[in-house]
Coordinates of C-alpha atoms and ligand atoms in Angstrom, one line a residue:
X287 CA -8.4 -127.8 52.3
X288 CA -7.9 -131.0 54.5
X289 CA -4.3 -132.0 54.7
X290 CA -2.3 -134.6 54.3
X291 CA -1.9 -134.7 58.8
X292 CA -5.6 -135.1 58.9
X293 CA -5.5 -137.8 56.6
X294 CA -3.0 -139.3 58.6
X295 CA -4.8 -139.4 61.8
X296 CA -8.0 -141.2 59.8
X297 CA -5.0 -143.7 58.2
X298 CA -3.8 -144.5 61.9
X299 CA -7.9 -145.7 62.6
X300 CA -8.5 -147.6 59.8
X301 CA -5.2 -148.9 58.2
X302 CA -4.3 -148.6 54.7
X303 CA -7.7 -150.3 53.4
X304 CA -9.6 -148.0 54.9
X305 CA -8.6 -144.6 53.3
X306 CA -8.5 -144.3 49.6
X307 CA -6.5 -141.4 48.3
X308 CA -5.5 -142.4 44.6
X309 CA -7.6 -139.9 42.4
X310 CA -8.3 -142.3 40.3
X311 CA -10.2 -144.7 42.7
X312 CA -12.4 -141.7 44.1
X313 CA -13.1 -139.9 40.5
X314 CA -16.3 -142.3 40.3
X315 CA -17.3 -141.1 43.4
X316 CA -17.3 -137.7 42.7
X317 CA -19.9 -137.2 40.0
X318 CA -23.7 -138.2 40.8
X319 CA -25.9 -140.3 38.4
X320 CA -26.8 -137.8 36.3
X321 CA -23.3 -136.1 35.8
X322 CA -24.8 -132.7 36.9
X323 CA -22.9 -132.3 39.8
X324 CA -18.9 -132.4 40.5
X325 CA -17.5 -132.4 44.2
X326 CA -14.0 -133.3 45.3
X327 CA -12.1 -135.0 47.8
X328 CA -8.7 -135.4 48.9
X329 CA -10.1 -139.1 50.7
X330 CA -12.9 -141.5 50.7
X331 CA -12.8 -143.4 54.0
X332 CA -14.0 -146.8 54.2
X333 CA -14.5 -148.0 57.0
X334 CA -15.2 -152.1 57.3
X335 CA -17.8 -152.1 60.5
X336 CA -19.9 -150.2 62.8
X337 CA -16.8 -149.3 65.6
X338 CA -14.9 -147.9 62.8
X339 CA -17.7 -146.0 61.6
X340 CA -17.9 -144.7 65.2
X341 CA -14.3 -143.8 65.3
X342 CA -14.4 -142.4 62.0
X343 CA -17.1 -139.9 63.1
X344 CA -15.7 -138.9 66.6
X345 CA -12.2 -138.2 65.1
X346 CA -14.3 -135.9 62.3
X347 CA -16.1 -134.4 64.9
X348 CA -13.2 -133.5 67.0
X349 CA -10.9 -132.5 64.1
X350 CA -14.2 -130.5 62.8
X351 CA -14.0 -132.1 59.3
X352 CA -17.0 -132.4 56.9
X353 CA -18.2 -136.1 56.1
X354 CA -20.6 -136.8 53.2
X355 CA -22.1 -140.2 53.7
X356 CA -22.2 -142.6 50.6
X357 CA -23.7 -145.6 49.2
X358 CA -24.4 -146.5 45.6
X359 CA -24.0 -143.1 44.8
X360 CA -27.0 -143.5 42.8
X361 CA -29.0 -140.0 43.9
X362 CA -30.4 -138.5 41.9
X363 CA -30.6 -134.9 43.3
X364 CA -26.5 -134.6 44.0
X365 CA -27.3 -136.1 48.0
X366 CA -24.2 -137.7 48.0
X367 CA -21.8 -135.8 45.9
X368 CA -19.1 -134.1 47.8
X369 CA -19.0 -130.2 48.0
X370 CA -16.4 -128.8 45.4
X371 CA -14.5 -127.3 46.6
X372 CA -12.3 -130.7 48.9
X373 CA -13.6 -129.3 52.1
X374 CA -15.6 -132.9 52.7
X375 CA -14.2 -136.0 53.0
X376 CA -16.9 -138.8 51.7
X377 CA -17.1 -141.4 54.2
X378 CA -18.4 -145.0 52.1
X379 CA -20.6 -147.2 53.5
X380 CA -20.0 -149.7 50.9
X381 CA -17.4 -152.1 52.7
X382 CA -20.2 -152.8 55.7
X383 CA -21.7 -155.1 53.2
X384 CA -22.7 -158.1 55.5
X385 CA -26.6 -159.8 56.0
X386 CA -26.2 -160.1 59.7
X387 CA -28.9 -162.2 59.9
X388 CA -31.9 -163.0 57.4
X389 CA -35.4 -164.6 59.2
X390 CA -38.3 -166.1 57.8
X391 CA -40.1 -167.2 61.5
X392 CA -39.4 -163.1 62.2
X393 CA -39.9 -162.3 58.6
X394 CA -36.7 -160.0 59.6
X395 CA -33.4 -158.9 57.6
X396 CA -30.7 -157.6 59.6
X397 CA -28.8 -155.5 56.8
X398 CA -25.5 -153.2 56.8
X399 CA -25.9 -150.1 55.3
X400 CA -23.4 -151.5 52.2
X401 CA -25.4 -154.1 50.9
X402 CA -27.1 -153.9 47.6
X403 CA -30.7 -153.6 47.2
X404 CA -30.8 -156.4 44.8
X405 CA -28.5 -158.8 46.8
X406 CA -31.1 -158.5 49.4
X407 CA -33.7 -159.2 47.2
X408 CA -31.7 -162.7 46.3
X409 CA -31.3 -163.7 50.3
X410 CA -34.8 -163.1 51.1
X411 CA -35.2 -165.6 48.4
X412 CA -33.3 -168.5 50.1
X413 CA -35.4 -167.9 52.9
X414 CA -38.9 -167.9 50.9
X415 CA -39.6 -164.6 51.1
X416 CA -38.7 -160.9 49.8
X417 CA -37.9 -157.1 50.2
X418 CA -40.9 -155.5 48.8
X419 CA -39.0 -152.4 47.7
X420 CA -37.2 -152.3 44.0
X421 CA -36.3 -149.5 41.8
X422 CA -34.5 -149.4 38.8
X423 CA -31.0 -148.8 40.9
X424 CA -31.6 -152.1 42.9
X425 CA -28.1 -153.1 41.3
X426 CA -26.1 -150.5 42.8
X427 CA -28.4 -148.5 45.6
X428 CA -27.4 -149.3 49.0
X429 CA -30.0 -150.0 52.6
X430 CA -28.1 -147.1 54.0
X431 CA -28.8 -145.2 50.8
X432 CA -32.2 -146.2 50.5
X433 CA -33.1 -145.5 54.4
X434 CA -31.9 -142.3 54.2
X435 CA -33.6 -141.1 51.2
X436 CA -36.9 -143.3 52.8
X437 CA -36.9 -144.6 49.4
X438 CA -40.0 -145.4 47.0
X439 CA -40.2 -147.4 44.2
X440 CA -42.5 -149.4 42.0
X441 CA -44.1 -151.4 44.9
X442 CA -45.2 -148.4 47.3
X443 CA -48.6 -149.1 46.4
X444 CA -49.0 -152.0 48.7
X445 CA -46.3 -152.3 50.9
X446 CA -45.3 -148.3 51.4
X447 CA -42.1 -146.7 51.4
X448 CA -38.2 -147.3 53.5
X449 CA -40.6 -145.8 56.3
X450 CA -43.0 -148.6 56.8
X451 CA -40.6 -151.4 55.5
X452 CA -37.6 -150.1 58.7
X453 CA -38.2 -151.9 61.5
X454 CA -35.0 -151.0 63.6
X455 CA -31.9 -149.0 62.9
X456 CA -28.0 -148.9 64.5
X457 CA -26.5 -145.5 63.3
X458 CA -23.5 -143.4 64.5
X459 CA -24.5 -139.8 65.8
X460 CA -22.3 -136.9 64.7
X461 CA -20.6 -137.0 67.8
X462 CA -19.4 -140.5 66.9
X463 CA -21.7 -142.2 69.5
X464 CA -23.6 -145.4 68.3
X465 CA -27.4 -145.5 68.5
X466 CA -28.4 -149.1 68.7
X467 CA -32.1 -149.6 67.7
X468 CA -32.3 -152.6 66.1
X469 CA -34.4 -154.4 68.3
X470 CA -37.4 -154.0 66.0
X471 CA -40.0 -153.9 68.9
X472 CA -43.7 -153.6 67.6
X473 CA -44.2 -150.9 70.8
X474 CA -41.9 -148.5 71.9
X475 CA -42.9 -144.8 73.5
X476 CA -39.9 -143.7 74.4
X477 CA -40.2 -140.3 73.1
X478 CA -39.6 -139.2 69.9
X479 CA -38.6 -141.9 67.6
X480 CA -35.1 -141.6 66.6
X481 CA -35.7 -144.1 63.8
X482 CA -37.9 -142.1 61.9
X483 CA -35.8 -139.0 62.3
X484 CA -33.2 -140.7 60.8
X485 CA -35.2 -142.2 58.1
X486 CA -35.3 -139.7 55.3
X487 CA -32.5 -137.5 56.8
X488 CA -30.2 -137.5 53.9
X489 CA -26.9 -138.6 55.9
X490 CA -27.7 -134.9 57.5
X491 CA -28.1 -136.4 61.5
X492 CA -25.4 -139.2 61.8
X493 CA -24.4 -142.2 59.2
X494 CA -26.9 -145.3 59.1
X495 CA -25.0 -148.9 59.5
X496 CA -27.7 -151.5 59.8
X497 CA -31.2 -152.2 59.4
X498 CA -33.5 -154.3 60.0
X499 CA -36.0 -154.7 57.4
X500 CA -39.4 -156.3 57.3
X501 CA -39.7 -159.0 55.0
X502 CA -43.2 -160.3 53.6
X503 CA -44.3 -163.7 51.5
X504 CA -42.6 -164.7 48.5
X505 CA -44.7 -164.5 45.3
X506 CA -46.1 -167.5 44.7
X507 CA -48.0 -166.5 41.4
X508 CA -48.2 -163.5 39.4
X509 CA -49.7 -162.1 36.3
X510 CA -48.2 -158.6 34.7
X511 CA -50.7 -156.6 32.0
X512 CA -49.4 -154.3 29.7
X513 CA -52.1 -151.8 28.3
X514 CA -52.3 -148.4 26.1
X515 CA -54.7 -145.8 27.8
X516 CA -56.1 -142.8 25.7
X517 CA -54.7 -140.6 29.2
X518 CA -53.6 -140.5 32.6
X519 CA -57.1 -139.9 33.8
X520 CA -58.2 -143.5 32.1
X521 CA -55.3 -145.1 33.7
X522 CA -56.3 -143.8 37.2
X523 CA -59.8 -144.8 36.6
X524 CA -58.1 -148.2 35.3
X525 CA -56.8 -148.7 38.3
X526 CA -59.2 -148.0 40.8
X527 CA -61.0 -150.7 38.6
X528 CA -58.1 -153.3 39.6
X529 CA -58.5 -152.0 43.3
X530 CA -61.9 -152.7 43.3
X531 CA -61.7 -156.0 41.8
X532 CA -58.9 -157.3 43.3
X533 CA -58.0 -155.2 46.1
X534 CA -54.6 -155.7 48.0
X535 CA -53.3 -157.8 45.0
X536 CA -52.8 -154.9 43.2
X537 CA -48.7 -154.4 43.7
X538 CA -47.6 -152.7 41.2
X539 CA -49.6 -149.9 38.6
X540 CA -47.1 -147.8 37.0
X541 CA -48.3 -145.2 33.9
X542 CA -45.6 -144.4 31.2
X543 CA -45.9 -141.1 28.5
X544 CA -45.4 -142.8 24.8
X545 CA -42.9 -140.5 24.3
X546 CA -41.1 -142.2 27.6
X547 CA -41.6 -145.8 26.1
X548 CA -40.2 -144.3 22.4
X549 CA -36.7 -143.5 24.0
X550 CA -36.4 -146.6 25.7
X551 CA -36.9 -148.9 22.6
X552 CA -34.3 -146.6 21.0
X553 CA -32.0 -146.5 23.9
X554 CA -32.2 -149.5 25.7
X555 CA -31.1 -152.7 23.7
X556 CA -33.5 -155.7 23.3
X557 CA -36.5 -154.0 24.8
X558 CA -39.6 -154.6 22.3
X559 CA -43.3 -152.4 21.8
X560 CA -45.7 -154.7 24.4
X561 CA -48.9 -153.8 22.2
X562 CA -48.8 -152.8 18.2
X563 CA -52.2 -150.5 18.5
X564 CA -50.5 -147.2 19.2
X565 CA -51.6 -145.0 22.3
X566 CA -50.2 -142.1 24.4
X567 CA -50.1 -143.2 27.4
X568 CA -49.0 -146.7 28.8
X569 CA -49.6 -148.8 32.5
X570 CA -47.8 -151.5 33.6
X571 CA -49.2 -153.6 36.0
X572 CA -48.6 -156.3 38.4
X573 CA -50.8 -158.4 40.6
X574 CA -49.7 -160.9 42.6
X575 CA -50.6 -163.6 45.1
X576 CA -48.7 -165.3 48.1
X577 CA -50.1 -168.6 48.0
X578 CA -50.5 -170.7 45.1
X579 CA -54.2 -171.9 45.6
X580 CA -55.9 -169.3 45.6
X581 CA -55.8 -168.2 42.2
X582 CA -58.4 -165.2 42.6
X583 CA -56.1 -161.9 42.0
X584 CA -54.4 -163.6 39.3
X585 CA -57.1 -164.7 37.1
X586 CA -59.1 -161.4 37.6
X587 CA -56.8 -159.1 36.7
X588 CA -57.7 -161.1 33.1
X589 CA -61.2 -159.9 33.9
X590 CA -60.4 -156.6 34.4
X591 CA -58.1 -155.9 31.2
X592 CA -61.3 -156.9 29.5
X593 CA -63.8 -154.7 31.1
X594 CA -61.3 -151.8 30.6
X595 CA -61.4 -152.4 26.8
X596 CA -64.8 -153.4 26.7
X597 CA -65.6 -149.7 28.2
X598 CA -62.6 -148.0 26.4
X599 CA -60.2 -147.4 29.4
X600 CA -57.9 -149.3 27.4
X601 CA -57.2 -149.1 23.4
X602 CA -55.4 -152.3 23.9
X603 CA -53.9 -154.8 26.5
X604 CA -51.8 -158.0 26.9
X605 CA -50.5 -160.1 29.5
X606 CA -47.4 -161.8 30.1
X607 CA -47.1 -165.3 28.4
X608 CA -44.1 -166.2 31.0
X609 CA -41.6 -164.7 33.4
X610 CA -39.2 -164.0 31.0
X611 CA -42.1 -162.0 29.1
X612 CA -43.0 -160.4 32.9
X613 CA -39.5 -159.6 33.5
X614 CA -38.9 -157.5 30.2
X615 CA -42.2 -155.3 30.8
X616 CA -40.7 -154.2 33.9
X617 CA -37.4 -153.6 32.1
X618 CA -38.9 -151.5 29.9
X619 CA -40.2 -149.5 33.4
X620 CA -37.4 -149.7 34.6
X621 CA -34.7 -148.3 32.1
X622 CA -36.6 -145.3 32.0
X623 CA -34.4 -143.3 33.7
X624 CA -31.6 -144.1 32.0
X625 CA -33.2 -143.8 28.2
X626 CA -34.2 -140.5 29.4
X627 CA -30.5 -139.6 30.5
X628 CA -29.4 -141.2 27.1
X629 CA -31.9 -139.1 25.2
X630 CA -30.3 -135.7 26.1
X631 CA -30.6 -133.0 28.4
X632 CA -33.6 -132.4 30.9
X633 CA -35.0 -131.1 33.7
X634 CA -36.1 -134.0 35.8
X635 CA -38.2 -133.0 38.8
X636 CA -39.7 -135.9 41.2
X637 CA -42.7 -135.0 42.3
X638 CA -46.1 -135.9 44.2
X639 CA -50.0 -134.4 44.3
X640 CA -52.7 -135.7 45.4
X641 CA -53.7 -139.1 43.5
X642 CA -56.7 -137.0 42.1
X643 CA -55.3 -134.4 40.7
X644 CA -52.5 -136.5 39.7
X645 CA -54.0 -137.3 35.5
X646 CA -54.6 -133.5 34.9
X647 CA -51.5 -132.5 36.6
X648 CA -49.5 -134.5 34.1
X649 CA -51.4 -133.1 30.9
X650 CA -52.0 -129.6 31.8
X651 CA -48.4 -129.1 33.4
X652 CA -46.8 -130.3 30.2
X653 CA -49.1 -128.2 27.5
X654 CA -48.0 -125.3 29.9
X655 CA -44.4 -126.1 29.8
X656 CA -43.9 -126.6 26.4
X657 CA -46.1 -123.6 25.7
X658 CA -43.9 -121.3 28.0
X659 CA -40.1 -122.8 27.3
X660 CA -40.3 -122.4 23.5
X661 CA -38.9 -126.5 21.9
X662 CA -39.0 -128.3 25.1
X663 CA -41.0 -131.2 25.4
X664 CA -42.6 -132.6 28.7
X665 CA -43.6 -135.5 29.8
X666 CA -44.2 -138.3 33.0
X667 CA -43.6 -141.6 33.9
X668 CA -43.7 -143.2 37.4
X669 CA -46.2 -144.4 40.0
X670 CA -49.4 -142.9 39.3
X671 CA -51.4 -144.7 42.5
X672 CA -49.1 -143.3 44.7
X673 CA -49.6 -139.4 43.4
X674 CA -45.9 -139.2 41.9
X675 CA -44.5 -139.1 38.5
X676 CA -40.8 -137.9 37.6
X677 CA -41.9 -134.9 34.8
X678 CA -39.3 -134.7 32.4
X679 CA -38.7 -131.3 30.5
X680 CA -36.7 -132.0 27.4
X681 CA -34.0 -129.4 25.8
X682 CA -35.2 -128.1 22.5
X683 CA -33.5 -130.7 19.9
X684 CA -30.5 -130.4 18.9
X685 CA -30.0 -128.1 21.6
X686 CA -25.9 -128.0 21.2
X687 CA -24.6 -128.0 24.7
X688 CA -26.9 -129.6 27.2
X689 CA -25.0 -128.4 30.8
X690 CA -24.9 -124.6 29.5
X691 CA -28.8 -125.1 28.7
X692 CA -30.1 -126.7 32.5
X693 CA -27.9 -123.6 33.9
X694 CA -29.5 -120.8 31.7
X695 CA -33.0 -122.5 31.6
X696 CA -32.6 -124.7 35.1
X697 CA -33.7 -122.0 37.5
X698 CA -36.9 -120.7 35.9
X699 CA -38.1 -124.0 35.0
X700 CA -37.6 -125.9 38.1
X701 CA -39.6 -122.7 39.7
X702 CA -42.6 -122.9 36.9
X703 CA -42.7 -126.8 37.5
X704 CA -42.4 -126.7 41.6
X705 CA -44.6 -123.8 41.4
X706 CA -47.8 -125.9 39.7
X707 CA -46.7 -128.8 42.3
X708 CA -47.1 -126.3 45.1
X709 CA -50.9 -125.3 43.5
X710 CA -51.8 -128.6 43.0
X711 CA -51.4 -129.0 46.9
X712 CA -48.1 -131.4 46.2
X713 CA -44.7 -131.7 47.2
X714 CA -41.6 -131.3 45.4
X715 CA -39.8 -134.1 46.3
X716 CA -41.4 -137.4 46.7
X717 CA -39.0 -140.4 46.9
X718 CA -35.5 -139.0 46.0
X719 CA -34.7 -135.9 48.5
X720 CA -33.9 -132.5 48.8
X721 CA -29.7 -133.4 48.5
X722 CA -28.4 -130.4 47.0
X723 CA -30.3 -130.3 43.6
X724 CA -33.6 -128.8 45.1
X725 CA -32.1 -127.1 48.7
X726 CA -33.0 -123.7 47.2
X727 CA -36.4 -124.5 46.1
X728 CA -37.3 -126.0 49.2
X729 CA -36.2 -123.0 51.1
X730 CA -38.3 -121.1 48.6
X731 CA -41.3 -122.9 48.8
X732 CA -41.7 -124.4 52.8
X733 CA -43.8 -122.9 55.2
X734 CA -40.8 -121.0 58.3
X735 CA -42.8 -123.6 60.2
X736 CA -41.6 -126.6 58.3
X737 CA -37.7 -124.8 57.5
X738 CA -37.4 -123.7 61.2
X739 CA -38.0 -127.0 62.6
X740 CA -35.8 -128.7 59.5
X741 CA -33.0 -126.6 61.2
X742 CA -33.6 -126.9 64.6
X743 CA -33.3 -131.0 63.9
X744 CA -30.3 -130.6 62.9
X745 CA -28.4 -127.8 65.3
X746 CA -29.7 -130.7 67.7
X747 CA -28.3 -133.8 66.0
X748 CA -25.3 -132.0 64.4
X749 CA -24.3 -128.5 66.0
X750 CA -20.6 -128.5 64.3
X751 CA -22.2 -128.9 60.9
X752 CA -20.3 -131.9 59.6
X753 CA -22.7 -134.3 58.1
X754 CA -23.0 -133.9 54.7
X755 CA -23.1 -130.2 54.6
X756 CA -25.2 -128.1 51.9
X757 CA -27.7 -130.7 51.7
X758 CA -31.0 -130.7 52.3
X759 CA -31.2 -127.7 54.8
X760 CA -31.6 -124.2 52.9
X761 CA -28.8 -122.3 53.9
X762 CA -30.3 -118.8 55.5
X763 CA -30.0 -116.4 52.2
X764 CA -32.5 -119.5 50.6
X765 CA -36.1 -118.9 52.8
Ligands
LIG917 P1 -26.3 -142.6 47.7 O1 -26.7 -142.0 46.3 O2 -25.0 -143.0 47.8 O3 -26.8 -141.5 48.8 C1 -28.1 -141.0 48.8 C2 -28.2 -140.1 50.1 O4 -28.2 -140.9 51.2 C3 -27.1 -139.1 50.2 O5 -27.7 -138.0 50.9 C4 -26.1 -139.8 51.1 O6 -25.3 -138.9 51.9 C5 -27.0 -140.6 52.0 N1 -26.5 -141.8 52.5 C6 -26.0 -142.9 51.8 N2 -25.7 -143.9 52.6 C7 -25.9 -143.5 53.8 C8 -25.7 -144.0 55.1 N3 -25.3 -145.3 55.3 N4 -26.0 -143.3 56.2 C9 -26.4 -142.0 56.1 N5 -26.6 -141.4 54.9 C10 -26.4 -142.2 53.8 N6 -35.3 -143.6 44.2 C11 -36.6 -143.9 44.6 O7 -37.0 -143.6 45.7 N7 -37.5 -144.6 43.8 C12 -37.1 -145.0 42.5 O8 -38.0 -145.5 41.8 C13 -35.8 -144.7 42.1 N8 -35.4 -145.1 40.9 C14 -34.1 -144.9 40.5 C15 -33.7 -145.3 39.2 C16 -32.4 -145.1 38.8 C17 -32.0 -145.6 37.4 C18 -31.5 -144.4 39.6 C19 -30.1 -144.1 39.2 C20 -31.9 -143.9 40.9 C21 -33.2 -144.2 41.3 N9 -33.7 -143.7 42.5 C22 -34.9 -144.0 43.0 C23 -32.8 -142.9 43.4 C24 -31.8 -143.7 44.3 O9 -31.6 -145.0 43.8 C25 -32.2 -143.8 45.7 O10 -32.2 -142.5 46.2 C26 -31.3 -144.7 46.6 O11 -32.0 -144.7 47.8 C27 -29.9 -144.2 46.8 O12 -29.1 -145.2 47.3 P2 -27.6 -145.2 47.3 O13 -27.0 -146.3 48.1 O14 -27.1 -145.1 45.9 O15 -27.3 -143.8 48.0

């Protein structure tokens, strides 16, 4: 247990601002997004700028006490959810919350690790241009939250994930030394690239506390279809129809189970059925153009819906009249997660194949879980171009107490799911981490190639074992 000397020491760096200790003020911390995991913590420090971020660290390191980074505290697999047992302390990121500088000649943001995803979103505005990243969090996820779990999204399509969109990072090591490598350079061989290791890492190799990210064109003009597909397999050919016509335009393709679209209407307040002819499956999709003259990607996709229900890709299709119409198709994608949360309990696994075997995947994976886990339903939603849904297996209804049926059921159906994802030649996590949710099955399931060098990494970055322990690295008894 950390004591109240300890905490002392971390007051004396960062004044009374900087070190919450009121249970109150940390209980929202302590739970993640999905309320399926409980930590505890005798302090959150928050510290206001890089140096104290550095000092925060070295004092940790020397006083050998456990730091779980933490942004938005939006994971979803527990990544930033303190162990239970108070041995941590969870170190927020949230007060380093400044735009250090926002370019449009560079097309460059220079972001602390606090800021939200969505207040970026509104700078790059100002400037006439955006982030292309956004997820349904964009509210409350953080950069440093989305660096570290090299984030997806609904635009990956065209623009790629955290990994392509991080030009430079500044970051503290565990040892409370401050790697400085914002200098986004377009060439740099020094070796191996620090960046990327960090990218992705999970807060396990030292504490992000600015990036700079790479900005592209405002929109200038786009057009968002909504259209009901008889299966995934018609929506993937839909789309390659839209990549062939269209090409790079296409920014956004996003496939939805019926089932998925159901609980939102019920769940989600003002949302409204896009089409009336019913159909199992459901794509959103965006195209859009940077400038306003050219008004090819825009009108084709109008093209396109029509040759999909000309040839019976699509039962039916409609476009959005205005923005306001645009903007509540994509509420409907993105409130997904939450109807799902709101509908009851699940087992929610994140997950990528190849884009191929993506459609049957989705159908043959569900028959197979519902068949084998007697009541449960199954299901996907999420960003079929990219080869990743988030399958959803759904306690039997009116199952009475959801926690007590994920622990029973959790284990043997996280191993049937991971296990068809393994077959299919997939991965089972593909934009929102190992944290501590899927530790085990990652231990269970990598190659000793891939887990020896995971741990090698980090006795390298991290030899004392204080960032965020339990996360992401199988522990020895786990593969
Ligand atoms: P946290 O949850 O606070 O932390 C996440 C991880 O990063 C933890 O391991 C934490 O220790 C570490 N961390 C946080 N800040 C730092 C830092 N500064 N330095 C080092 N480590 C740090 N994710 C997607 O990829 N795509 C989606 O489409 C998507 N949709 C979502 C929809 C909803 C409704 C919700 C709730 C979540 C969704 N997520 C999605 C997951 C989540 O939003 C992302 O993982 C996000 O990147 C987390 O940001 P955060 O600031 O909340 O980080």
């Amino acid at each position: 247990m950390i004591g109240q000397d300890i905490i002392a020491r971390f007051q004396d760096l960062l004044g009374p601002k900087g070190v919450i200790t009121d249970p109150d003020d940390i209980a929202p911390w302590l739970t993640d997004w999905r309320g399926r995991f409980h930590g505890a913590a005798v302090a959150m420090l928050a510290p206001a700028d890089t140096t104290q971020v550095s000092a925060v660290v070295a004092l940790a390191a020397q006083l050998g006490v456990p730091l779980v980074p933490q942004g938005g505290n939006t994971s979803m697999v527990g990544g930033a959810t303190p162990p239970p047992d108070g041995s941590a302390l969870i170190l927020s990121l949230r007060r380093l919350n400044r735009i250090r500088a926002i370019s449009a000649d560079d097309n460059l943001a220079l972001c602390e690790a606090g800021v939200i995803l969505s207040t970026l979103h509104d700078a790059a505005a100002t400037v006439g241009r955006r982030f292309p990243l956004s997820l349904g969090a964009k509210g409350s996820a953080t950069i440093g939250g989305l660096v570290s779990t090299n984030a997806g999204g609904t635009q990956v399509l065209r623009h790629g994930t955290m990994r392509t969109l991080v030009e430079g990072i500044e970051a503290v090591l565990p040892d409370g030394s401050i790697f400085d490598g914002l200098d986004a350079l377009k060439k740099d061989n020094r070796g191996y690239d620090i960046k990327q290791l960090l990218i992705g890492a999970e807060g396990t190799l030292g504490v992000i506390t600015a990036a700079a990210l790479r900005l592209v064109p405002a929109i200038a003009m786009r057009a968002v279809g909504w259209a009901g597909v008889p299966s995934p397999a018609a929506a993937l050919d839909l789309l390659r129809l839209a990549q062939s016509r269209i090409g790079v335009g296409v920014e956004g393709f996003e496939i939805i189970a019926n089932d998925g679209l159901a609980h939102v209407l019920s769940h989600i307040p003002g949302t409204r059925r896009p089409i009336d002819t019913p159909a199992p499956w459901h794509v959103l999709i965006e195209v859009d153009q940077a400038g306003a003259d050219e008004q090819g990607p825009v009108l084709l996709l109008e093209d396109v819906l029509a040759q999909a229900l000309d040839s019976g890709l699509a039962l039916d299709a409609t476009f959005a009249a205005n923005e306001v119409q645009a903007e509540a198709f994509w509420r409907i994608r993105e409130s997904l997660s939450e109807a799902e949360r709101a509908q009851g309990p699940a087992l929610q696994f994140d997950v990528s194949v190849p884009v191929a075997r993506m459609p049957c995947f989705m159908v043959e994976t569900a028959d197979a879980a519902e068949r084998t886990f007697a009541g449960t339903s199954a299901s996907s939603f999420g960003h079929l171009g990219d080869g990743n849904v988030h399958f959803h297996v759904r306690a039997p209804k009116g199952t009475p107490d959801g926690p007590a049926w994920v622990a029973a059921q959790g284990g043997t159906i996280s191993a049937f799911v991971h296990d068809a994802v393994v077959a299919a030649g997939g991965s089972i996590s593909a934009e929102h981490g190992i944290g501590q949710m899927k530790r085990a099955e990652l231990g269970r399931l990598a190659s000793p190639a891939r887990l020896s060098a995971l741990r090698a990494i980090k006795a390298a970055f991290d030899p004392q074992g204080i960032m965020n322990p339990d996360k992401l690295i199988p522990r020895a008894d786990e593969g």
